[in-house]
Tab-separated table of C-alpha atoms and ligand atoms in Angstrom:
chain	number	residue	atom	x	y	z
G	1	MET	CA	0.069	0.393	-0.046
G	2	GLU	CA	1.019	3.518	-0.386
G	3	ASN	CA	3.157	5.653	2.275
G	4	GLU	CA	0.380	8.177	3.443
G	5	LEU	CA	3.053	10.317	4.256
G	6	LEU	CA	4.242	10.761	0.615
G	7	LYS	CA	0.457	11.340	-0.033
G	8	PRO	CA	-0.912	14.950	-1.273
G	9	TYR	CA	-3.000	16.829	0.164
G	10	GLN	CA	-4.729	19.469	-0.490
G	11	LEU	CA	-4.559	22.389	2.666
G	12	GLY	CA	-7.264	25.744	1.919
G	13	ASN	CA	-5.701	26.480	-1.523
G	14	LEU	CA	-2.518	24.743	-1.226
G	15	LYS	CA	-1.861	21.996	-2.427
G	16	LEU	CA	1.254	19.770	-0.702
G	17	LYS	CA	2.920	17.922	-2.064
G	18	ASN	CA	3.282	15.367	0.228
G	19	SER	CA	1.965	14.666	3.513
G	20	LEU	CA	4.804	15.423	5.854
G	21	VAL	CA	5.089	18.790	7.847
G	22	MET	CA	8.557	20.542	9.118
G	23	ALA	CA	7.725	21.415	12.550
G	24	PRO	CA	8.230	25.097	13.724
G	25	LEU	CA	12.183	25.095	14.467
G	26	THR	CA	13.927	27.393	16.678
G	27	ARG	CA	18.045	27.635	15.526
G	28	ARG	CA	18.678	31.409	16.732
G	29	ARG	CA	20.449	32.335	13.790
G	30	ALA	CA	18.764	35.552	12.725
G	31	GLY	CA	21.087	38.371	11.385
G	32	ALA	CA	21.603	41.662	13.274
G	33	GLY	CA	17.250	43.454	14.514
G	34	ASN	CA	16.477	39.406	14.439
G	35	ALA	CA	16.187	39.722	10.258
G	36	PRO	CA	16.584	36.594	8.435
G	37	VAL	CA	19.652	36.447	6.749
G	38	GLU	CA	20.555	35.173	2.867
G	39	MET	CA	22.105	31.213	5.245
G	40	ASN	CA	18.202	31.512	6.829
G	41	ALA	CA	16.741	31.196	2.782
G	42	ILE	CA	19.430	28.476	1.833
G	43	TYR	CA	18.518	26.096	5.138
G	44	TYR	CA	14.473	26.441	4.098
G	45	ALA	CA	14.633	26.120	0.357
G	46	GLN	CA	16.776	23.314	1.289
G	47	ARG	CA	13.395	21.588	3.126
G	48	ALA	CA	11.428	22.575	0.599
G	49	SER	CA	10.059	18.980	-0.089
G	50	ALA	CA	8.121	19.127	2.236
G	51	GLY	CA	4.948	19.059	2.035
G	52	LEU	CA	4.480	22.166	4.803
G	53	ILE	CA	6.937	24.209	6.022
G	54	ILE	CA	6.128	26.148	8.867
G	55	ALA	CA	8.780	28.796	9.405
G	56	GLU	CA	10.730	28.414	13.503
G	57	ALA	CA	8.067	30.998	16.262
G	58	SER	CA	9.096	34.205	15.761
G	59	GLN	CA	8.676	37.450	18.052
G	60	ILE	CA	5.482	39.611	17.478
G	61	SER	CA	7.470	42.586	19.493
G	62	PRO	CA	10.466	43.149	20.460
G	63	THR	CA	9.019	42.532	24.528
G	64	ALA	CA	7.720	39.294	23.401
G	65	ALA	CA	11.388	37.697	22.636
G	66	GLY	CA	12.925	35.241	25.194
G	67	TYR	CA	15.684	34.044	23.095
G	68	MET	CA	19.033	35.604	21.934
G	69	ASN	CA	18.891	35.783	17.770
G	70	THR	CA	15.680	34.922	16.856
G	71	PRO	CA	13.627	36.213	14.218
G	72	GLY	CA	11.096	38.809	14.815
G	73	ILE	CA	8.078	40.046	12.392
G	74	TYR	CA	7.565	43.459	13.344
G	75	SER	CA	10.135	45.374	11.480
G	76	ALA	CA	10.675	46.670	7.691
G	77	GLU	CA	13.806	45.074	7.901
G	78	GLN	CA	11.995	41.186	9.483
G	79	ILE	CA	9.523	41.872	6.749
G	80	ALA	CA	12.623	41.702	4.618
G	81	GLY	CA	14.138	39.175	5.374
G	82	TRP	CA	11.448	36.974	5.349
G	83	LYS	CA	10.229	37.573	2.272
G	84	LYS	CA	13.859	36.160	1.052
G	85	VAL	CA	13.016	32.881	2.748
G	86	THR	CA	9.716	32.597	1.319
G	87	ASP	CA	10.603	33.808	-1.791
G	88	ALA	CA	13.433	30.699	-1.493
G	89	VAL	CA	10.944	28.491	-0.699
G	90	HIS	CA	8.565	29.545	-3.082
G	91	ASN	CA	11.618	29.034	-6.089
G	92	LYS	CA	11.304	25.247	-5.051
G	93	GLY	CA	7.920	25.169	-4.964
G	94	GLY	CA	7.074	24.503	-1.418
G	95	HIS	CA	4.341	25.824	1.054
G	96	ILE	CA	5.841	28.399	4.081
G	97	PHE	CA	3.874	29.928	7.348
G	98	LEU	CA	5.522	31.350	10.192
G	99	GLN	CA	4.414	31.149	13.747
G	100	LEU	CA	3.770	33.345	15.750
G	101	TRP	CA	5.441	33.944	18.784
G	102	HIS	CA	5.026	35.373	22.541
G	103	VAL	CA	7.082	33.529	25.318
G	104	GLY	CA	5.301	35.241	28.517
G	105	ARG	CA	6.757	35.077	30.979
G	106	VAL	CA	9.771	32.245	29.677
G	107	SER	CA	11.978	36.066	29.329
G	108	HIS	CA	13.719	38.076	31.285
G	109	SER	CA	14.793	41.790	32.267
G	110	LEU	CA	17.600	41.471	30.593
G	111	LEU	CA	16.208	39.460	27.428
G	112	GLN	CA	14.055	42.935	26.976
G	113	PRO	CA	13.609	46.367	25.614
G	114	GLY	CA	14.858	48.861	28.548
G	115	ASN	CA	15.306	46.176	30.659
G	116	ILE	CA	11.730	45.696	32.259
G	117	LEU	CA	10.695	42.491	33.223
G	118	PRO	CA	8.249	40.025	30.816
G	119	VAL	CA	5.034	39.999	31.120
G	120	SER	CA	2.314	37.144	32.400
G	121	ALA	CA	-1.260	36.402	32.530
G	122	SER	CA	-0.901	36.724	36.682
G	123	ALA	CA	2.657	37.511	38.144
G	124	ILE	CA	3.804	34.017	39.040
G	125	SER	CA	7.722	32.834	37.838
G	126	GLY	CA	7.895	30.305	35.767
G	127	GLY	CA	10.123	28.378	38.644
G	128	ASP	CA	13.432	26.767	36.257
G	129	TYR	CA	16.173	29.121	34.963
G	130	ILE	CA	16.992	30.812	31.181
G	131	THR	CA	19.528	31.442	28.966
G	132	THR	CA	20.479	35.489	28.914
G	133	PRO	CA	23.491	37.315	27.458
G	134	ARG	CA	25.479	37.280	31.238
G	135	GLY	CA	24.138	32.997	31.347
G	136	LYS	CA	21.543	30.808	33.335
G	137	MET	CA	19.306	32.581	35.708
G	138	PRO	CA	16.328	32.162	37.385
G	139	MET	CA	12.676	33.519	35.811
G	140	GLU	CA	11.609	35.856	37.686
G	141	ILE	CA	8.139	37.347	38.565
G	142	PRO	CA	5.911	38.620	35.490
G	143	HIS	CA	3.984	41.342	35.766
G	144	ALA	CA	0.636	40.673	35.838
G	145	LEU	CA	-0.234	41.770	32.068
G	146	THR	CA	-3.605	44.257	32.669
G	147	LYS	CA	-6.904	44.474	30.203
G	148	GLU	CA	-5.385	47.233	27.952
G	149	GLU	CA	-2.153	46.091	27.595
G	150	ILE	CA	-3.591	42.596	26.468
G	151	ASN	CA	-5.252	44.391	23.867
G	152	LEU	CA	-1.834	45.833	22.869
G	153	ILE	CA	-1.043	41.946	22.511
G	154	ILE	CA	-3.305	40.992	20.263
G	155	GLU	CA	-3.012	44.119	18.011
G	156	ASP	CA	0.625	42.975	18.038
G	157	TYR	CA	-1.232	39.679	17.060
G	158	ARG	CA	-2.874	41.156	13.843
G	159	LYS	CA	-0.424	43.314	13.108
G	160	ALA	CA	2.464	40.689	12.792
G	161	ALA	CA	0.056	38.713	10.866
G	162	ALA	CA	-0.392	41.634	8.449
G	163	ASN	CA	3.301	41.514	8.278
G	164	ALA	CA	3.733	37.659	7.470
G	165	MET	CA	1.266	37.865	4.514
G	166	LEU	CA	3.575	41.594	3.418
G	167	ALA	CA	6.419	39.087	4.050
G	168	GLY	CA	5.116	36.289	1.201
G	169	PHE	CA	4.428	33.593	4.623
G	170	ASP	CA	1.269	30.814	2.901
G	171	GLY	CA	0.135	31.768	7.082
G	172	VAL	CA	1.018	31.879	9.703
G	173	GLU	CA	0.973	29.461	12.700
G	174	ILE	CA	-0.100	31.317	16.598
G	175	HIS	CA	2.329	29.691	18.866
G	176	ALA	CA	-0.231	28.513	21.762
G	177	ALA	CA	1.939	25.817	23.112
G	178	ASN	CA	5.381	24.613	24.785
G	179	SER	CA	4.148	27.054	27.898
G	180	TYR	CA	4.755	30.569	26.534
G	181	LEU	CA	2.150	33.163	26.455
G	182	ALA	CA	-1.410	31.714	25.439
G	183	ASP	CA	-0.174	28.558	27.368
G	184	GLN	CA	0.317	30.488	30.541
G	185	PHE	CA	-3.188	32.433	30.413
G	186	MET	CA	-4.794	28.714	29.648
G	187	HIS	CA	-3.490	26.499	32.011
G	188	THR	CA	-4.010	27.092	36.007
G	189	SER	CA	-0.933	27.253	37.769
G	190	SER	CA	-0.148	29.691	35.673
G	191	ASN	CA	-3.277	31.987	35.827
G	192	VAL	CA	-5.378	33.105	39.121
G	193	ARG	CA	-6.486	36.292	37.468
G	194	THR	CA	-10.263	37.315	38.640
G	195	ASP	CA	-10.976	39.045	35.774
G	196	GLU	CA	-12.798	37.992	32.301
G	197	TYR	CA	-9.285	36.413	31.540
G	198	GLY	CA	-9.018	33.680	34.230
G	199	GLY	CA	-10.011	31.715	36.884
G	200	SER	CA	-13.509	28.880	34.050
G	201	ILE	CA	-11.668	27.625	31.324
G	202	GLU	CA	-14.217	29.991	29.090
G	203	ASN	CA	-11.578	32.906	30.865
G	204	ARG	CA	-8.671	31.373	30.807
G	205	GLY	CA	-9.652	30.059	26.786
G	206	ARG	CA	-9.951	33.803	25.667
G	207	PHE	CA	-6.717	34.776	25.168
G	208	THR	CA	-5.409	32.146	23.144
G	209	LEU	CA	-9.395	33.005	21.867
G	210	GLU	CA	-9.545	36.897	20.481
G	211	VAL	CA	-5.486	36.443	19.190
G	212	THR	CA	-7.436	33.455	16.502
G	213	ASP	CA	-10.057	35.970	16.220
G	214	ALA	CA	-8.099	38.887	15.552
G	215	VAL	CA	-4.934	36.955	12.896
G	216	SER	CA	-8.070	34.954	11.379
G	217	ALA	CA	-9.803	39.057	10.894
G	218	GLU	CA	-6.685	40.275	9.522
G	219	ILE	CA	-5.154	37.633	6.797
G	220	GLY	CA	-8.365	34.769	7.000
G	221	ALA	CA	-9.472	32.090	8.731
G	222	ASN	CA	-7.520	29.468	5.475
G	223	ARG	CA	-4.759	31.126	6.118
G	224	THR	CA	-4.522	30.975	10.342
G	225	GLY	CA	-4.398	28.088	12.086
G	226	ILE	CA	-2.624	27.099	15.545
G	227	ARG	CA	-0.691	25.046	17.418
G	228	LEU	CA	-1.231	22.949	20.748
G	229	SER	CA	0.363	20.610	23.708
G	230	PRO	CA	-1.861	19.843	25.850
G	231	SER	CA	0.173	17.806	27.647
G	232	ASN	CA	2.495	20.394	28.151
G	233	ILE	CA	4.276	20.509	32.610
G	234	ARG	CA	7.475	22.291	31.275
G	235	TYR	CA	8.105	25.410	33.351
G	236	GLY	CA	5.881	24.630	35.830
G	237	MET	CA	2.322	23.935	32.952
G	238	ASP	CA	-0.094	21.913	34.724
G	239	ASP	CA	-4.063	22.708	35.245
G	240	PRO	CA	-6.462	19.835	36.742
G	241	ASP	CA	-8.487	19.006	34.222
G	242	PRO	CA	-6.587	19.830	30.176
G	243	ALA	CA	-9.654	17.060	28.893
G	244	SER	CA	-12.362	19.766	29.534
G	245	LEU	CA	-9.620	23.007	29.588
G	246	PHE	CA	-8.477	22.162	25.747
G	247	GLY	CA	-12.079	20.805	24.475
G	248	TYR	CA	-13.061	23.738	24.837
G	249	VAL	CA	-10.464	25.394	23.380
G	250	ILE	CA	-10.508	23.480	20.032
G	251	SER	CA	-14.409	22.968	20.126
G	252	GLU	CA	-14.515	27.127	19.997
G	253	LEU	CA	-11.547	27.099	17.247
G	254	ASN	CA	-13.101	24.514	15.297
G	255	LYS	CA	-16.445	26.981	15.056
G	256	ARG	CA	-14.201	29.547	14.125
G	257	ASN	CA	-13.330	27.637	10.834
G	258	ILE	CA	-9.056	27.915	10.442
G	259	LEU	CA	-7.566	26.005	8.805
G	260	PHE	CA	-5.238	23.796	10.337
G	261	LEU	CA	-4.885	22.196	14.563
G	262	HIS	CA	-1.763	21.541	15.437
G	263	LEU	CA	-1.321	19.803	18.117
G	264	VAL	CA	1.684	18.162	20.626
G	265	GLU	CA	2.132	15.043	21.464
G	266	PRO	CA	3.872	14.142	24.741
G	267	MET	CA	7.400	15.483	25.655
G	268	GLN	CA	8.138	15.028	28.801
G	269	PRO	CA	7.255	12.299	31.615
G	270	LEU	CA	3.545	12.123	33.084
G	271	ASP	CA	3.869	9.639	36.074
G	272	ASN	CA	3.661	12.657	38.647
G	273	HIS	CA	0.588	13.677	36.214
G	274	PRO	CA	-1.765	10.520	36.092
G	275	HIS	CA	-4.743	13.362	34.505
G	276	MET	CA	-2.805	14.454	31.287
G	277	ILE	CA	-3.892	13.447	27.691
G	278	ARG	CA	-1.405	10.616	26.584
G	279	GLU	CA	-2.369	10.404	22.947
G	280	VAL	CA	-3.206	14.011	22.305
G	281	ALA	CA	-4.202	13.762	18.267
G	282	LYS	CA	-6.575	10.553	19.257
G	283	PHE	CA	-7.784	12.311	22.242
G	284	PHE	CA	-8.801	15.487	20.717
G	285	ARG	CA	-9.137	14.661	16.853
G	286	PRO	CA	-13.081	13.918	17.355
G	287	TYR	CA	-13.525	17.677	18.399
G	288	PHE	CA	-12.053	19.452	15.123
G	289	SER	CA	-13.521	18.934	11.224
G	290	GLY	CA	-10.251	20.749	9.855
G	291	THR	CA	-7.256	19.996	8.919
G	292	LEU	CA	-5.864	18.449	12.228
G	293	ILE	CA	-1.003	17.812	12.700
G	294	THR	CA	0.223	16.527	14.882
G	295	ALA	CA	4.113	16.615	16.361
G	296	GLY	CA	5.875	13.922	18.365
G	297	ASN	CA	8.472	11.559	18.255
G	298	TYR	CA	7.318	10.497	14.795
G	299	THR	CA	9.010	8.030	12.921
G	300	PRO	CA	8.559	7.606	9.860
G	301	GLU	CA	7.309	4.469	10.489
G	302	SER	CA	5.687	5.737	13.963
G	303	GLY	CA	3.914	9.099	11.513
G	304	LYS	CA	2.114	5.963	8.911
G	305	ALA	CA	0.845	4.169	11.201
G	306	VAL	CA	-0.924	7.477	12.825
G	307	LEU	CA	-1.887	8.484	9.771
G	308	GLU	CA	-3.560	5.442	8.750
G	309	ALA	CA	-5.556	5.230	11.600
G	310	GLY	CA	-7.419	8.194	11.331
G	311	HIS	CA	-5.539	10.104	14.363
G	312	ALA	CA	-4.796	13.186	11.860
G	313	ASP	CA	-4.226	14.256	8.246
G	314	LEU	CA	-0.041	16.043	8.698
G	315	VAL	CA	2.726	14.418	10.717
G	316	ALA	CA	4.683	16.818	11.690
G	317	TYR	CA	8.885	15.758	12.438
G	318	GLY	CA	11.060	18.769	13.847
G	319	ARG	CA	14.438	17.120	14.243
G	320	LEU	CA	14.241	14.158	11.837
G	321	PHE	CA	14.276	17.685	9.564
G	322	ILE	CA	17.101	19.552	10.789
G	323	SER	CA	19.751	17.262	10.305
G	324	ASN	CA	17.508	15.410	7.195
G	325	PRO	CA	16.661	18.083	4.445
G	326	ASP	CA	15.334	15.748	2.055
G	327	LEU	CA	13.208	13.490	4.423
G	328	PRO	CA	10.128	12.969	1.802
G	329	GLU	CA	13.204	11.470	-0.897
G	330	ARG	CA	14.664	9.627	2.386
G	331	ILE	CA	11.187	8.350	3.695
G	332	SER	CA	10.244	7.414	0.302
G	333	LYS	CA	13.116	5.777	-0.717
G	334	ASN	CA	13.528	4.067	2.701
G	335	ALA	CA	17.020	5.222	2.970
G	336	PRO	CA	19.216	5.337	6.521
G	337	LEU	CA	17.976	9.365	8.422
G	338	ASN	CA	21.259	11.275	9.323
G	339	PRO	CA	20.808	11.766	13.370
G	340	PRO	CA	20.255	15.046	14.147
G	341	ASP	CA	23.433	16.243	16.148
G	342	THR	CA	21.995	18.832	19.641
G	343	ASP	CA	25.133	20.554	20.104
G	344	THR	CA	24.541	22.196	17.195
G	345	PHE	CA	20.902	23.283	17.233
G	346	TYR	CA	20.864	26.428	18.919
G	347	THR	CA	24.678	27.779	17.556
G	348	GLN	CA	25.846	30.945	15.468
G	349	GLY	CA	26.945	29.828	11.636
G	350	PRO	CA	26.164	26.750	9.043
G	351	GLU	CA	27.865	24.117	10.880
G	352	GLY	CA	25.101	21.763	11.910
G	353	TYR	CA	22.318	23.897	9.633
G	354	ILE	CA	23.084	24.071	6.633
G	355	ASP	CA	25.504	21.129	6.186
G	356	TYR	CA	23.275	18.214	6.449
G	357	PRO	CA	23.922	16.204	3.962
G	358	PHE	CA	21.354	14.923	0.768
G	359	LEU	CA	20.487	11.467	0.156
G	360	LYS	CA	21.700	12.606	-3.868
G	361	ASP	CA	25.838	13.248	-2.126
G	362	GLN	CA	26.135	10.397	0.758
G	363	ASN	CA	24.920	8.013	-2.587
G	364	LYS	CA	27.940	9.437	-4.878
K	1	FNR	C1	11.475	22.999	19.288
K	1	FNR	N1	10.372	23.036	19.102
K	1	FNR	C2	9.796	24.255	18.068
K	1	FNR	N2	7.908	24.769	19.200
K	1	FNR	C3	7.031	25.649	18.211
K	1	FNR	O1	6.564	25.463	18.912
K	1	FNR	N3	8.172	26.562	17.902
K	1	FNR	C4	9.395	26.653	17.834
K	1	FNR	O2	10.364	27.516	17.320
K	1	FNR	C5	9.990	25.081	18.349
K	1	FNR	N4	11.334	25.475	18.456
K	1	FNR	C6	12.229	24.154	18.779
K	1	FNR	C7	14.077	23.639	17.790
K	1	FNR	C8	14.542	23.171	18.900
K	1	FNR	C9	15.684	22.616	18.217
K	1	FNR	C10	13.582	21.697	18.614
K	1	FNR	C11	14.169	20.014	19.247
K	1	FNR	C12	11.819	21.586	18.672
K	1	FNR	C13	9.589	21.392	18.957
K	1	FNR	C14	9.074	21.190	17.800
K	1	FNR	O3	8.587	21.493	16.717
K	1	FNR	C15	8.444	19.454	18.028
K	1	FNR	O4	7.261	19.527	17.969
K	1	FNR	C16	9.316	18.899	18.709
K	1	FNR	O5	10.974	18.671	18.161
K	1	FNR	C17	9.061	17.415	18.552
K	1	FNR	O6	8.986	17.186	16.946
K	1	FNR	P1	10.441	15.900	17.047
K	1	FNR	O7	11.784	17.237	17.203
K	1	FNR	O8	9.701	14.636	17.500
K	1	FNR	O9	10.029	15.308	15.592
């Protein structure tokens, strides 16, 4: 039987060559002003045989950043840098979305303009360490956003989505996963607000849905995707009832007819979290009738199996796309995969970035 991973897929107006997605991957190799450079265009163009690329998390404003050398999507320079990337991918017949990012409390005043405190739903620290220009530092207690400030951030998302269109992206993915700002609003462990953004599940989901509405209104629901990680426990994320919380949020997203829902499977052992969902895509598939992308620890075999089981429509690969620019070809030929080198995930320069070999060169 034909490998489902290699089947073309119609995603809204886009005809994907196969059912493999390159997951969003922070590589910390942006240039001056957090603008993408030529090397970033080479890296993405090398991976244009993916059905869809979701480009790395990119900050929607200067205060949205939590890491050094990550790209942004709020300045003219950044839009111009990204245009080089999208042109390079489109020239190779690929499709590319941009992931829109606000880290919230997963930052540090040393990473913030004017050294202001990072922000979050509530004044609760993520309880971990974070890399700053002065080395590893404990996370600080963030500033709890006022309602006016929340509205300004939603406006930043809207503008960032518009900028992504100017930069030639085919659409955007709202990053509402992995312990960042939207996640901080959703979980009880990071949100103790008493206004309409805290308390009930509806209130905790409000920020994520308002961001989705703002982005969809700006660029169209058919260009808007979102990423959620319902079983993520990193940086102090926890919730007594993730099934109800994310069941509600995903049902609401479903009503909005957005292009896709991208779900991350558990990435940490959940032994001490019996209430967390083990098989995320399988659990939430019935809640969402649009395109469902699943990510997290997939091999070529398990990715094929999850599509055959009908738990998702597309499979995203992260680390395997870092080390195998031609992953679809390798899967089609059952060829060996290059192992990813974790030491160069976040270093500067071309090593471990644009020098992973293609199969055609290895076979010479
Ligand atoms: C990631 N991941 C990630 N997720 C996300 O939503 N935005 C991002 O920018 C990043 N950045 C990132 C960088 C690196 C180096 C890694 C390894 C991971 C998570 C990623 O998208 C994916 O969900 C995980 O890597 C799990 O998939 P794999 O690698 O098991 O296929």
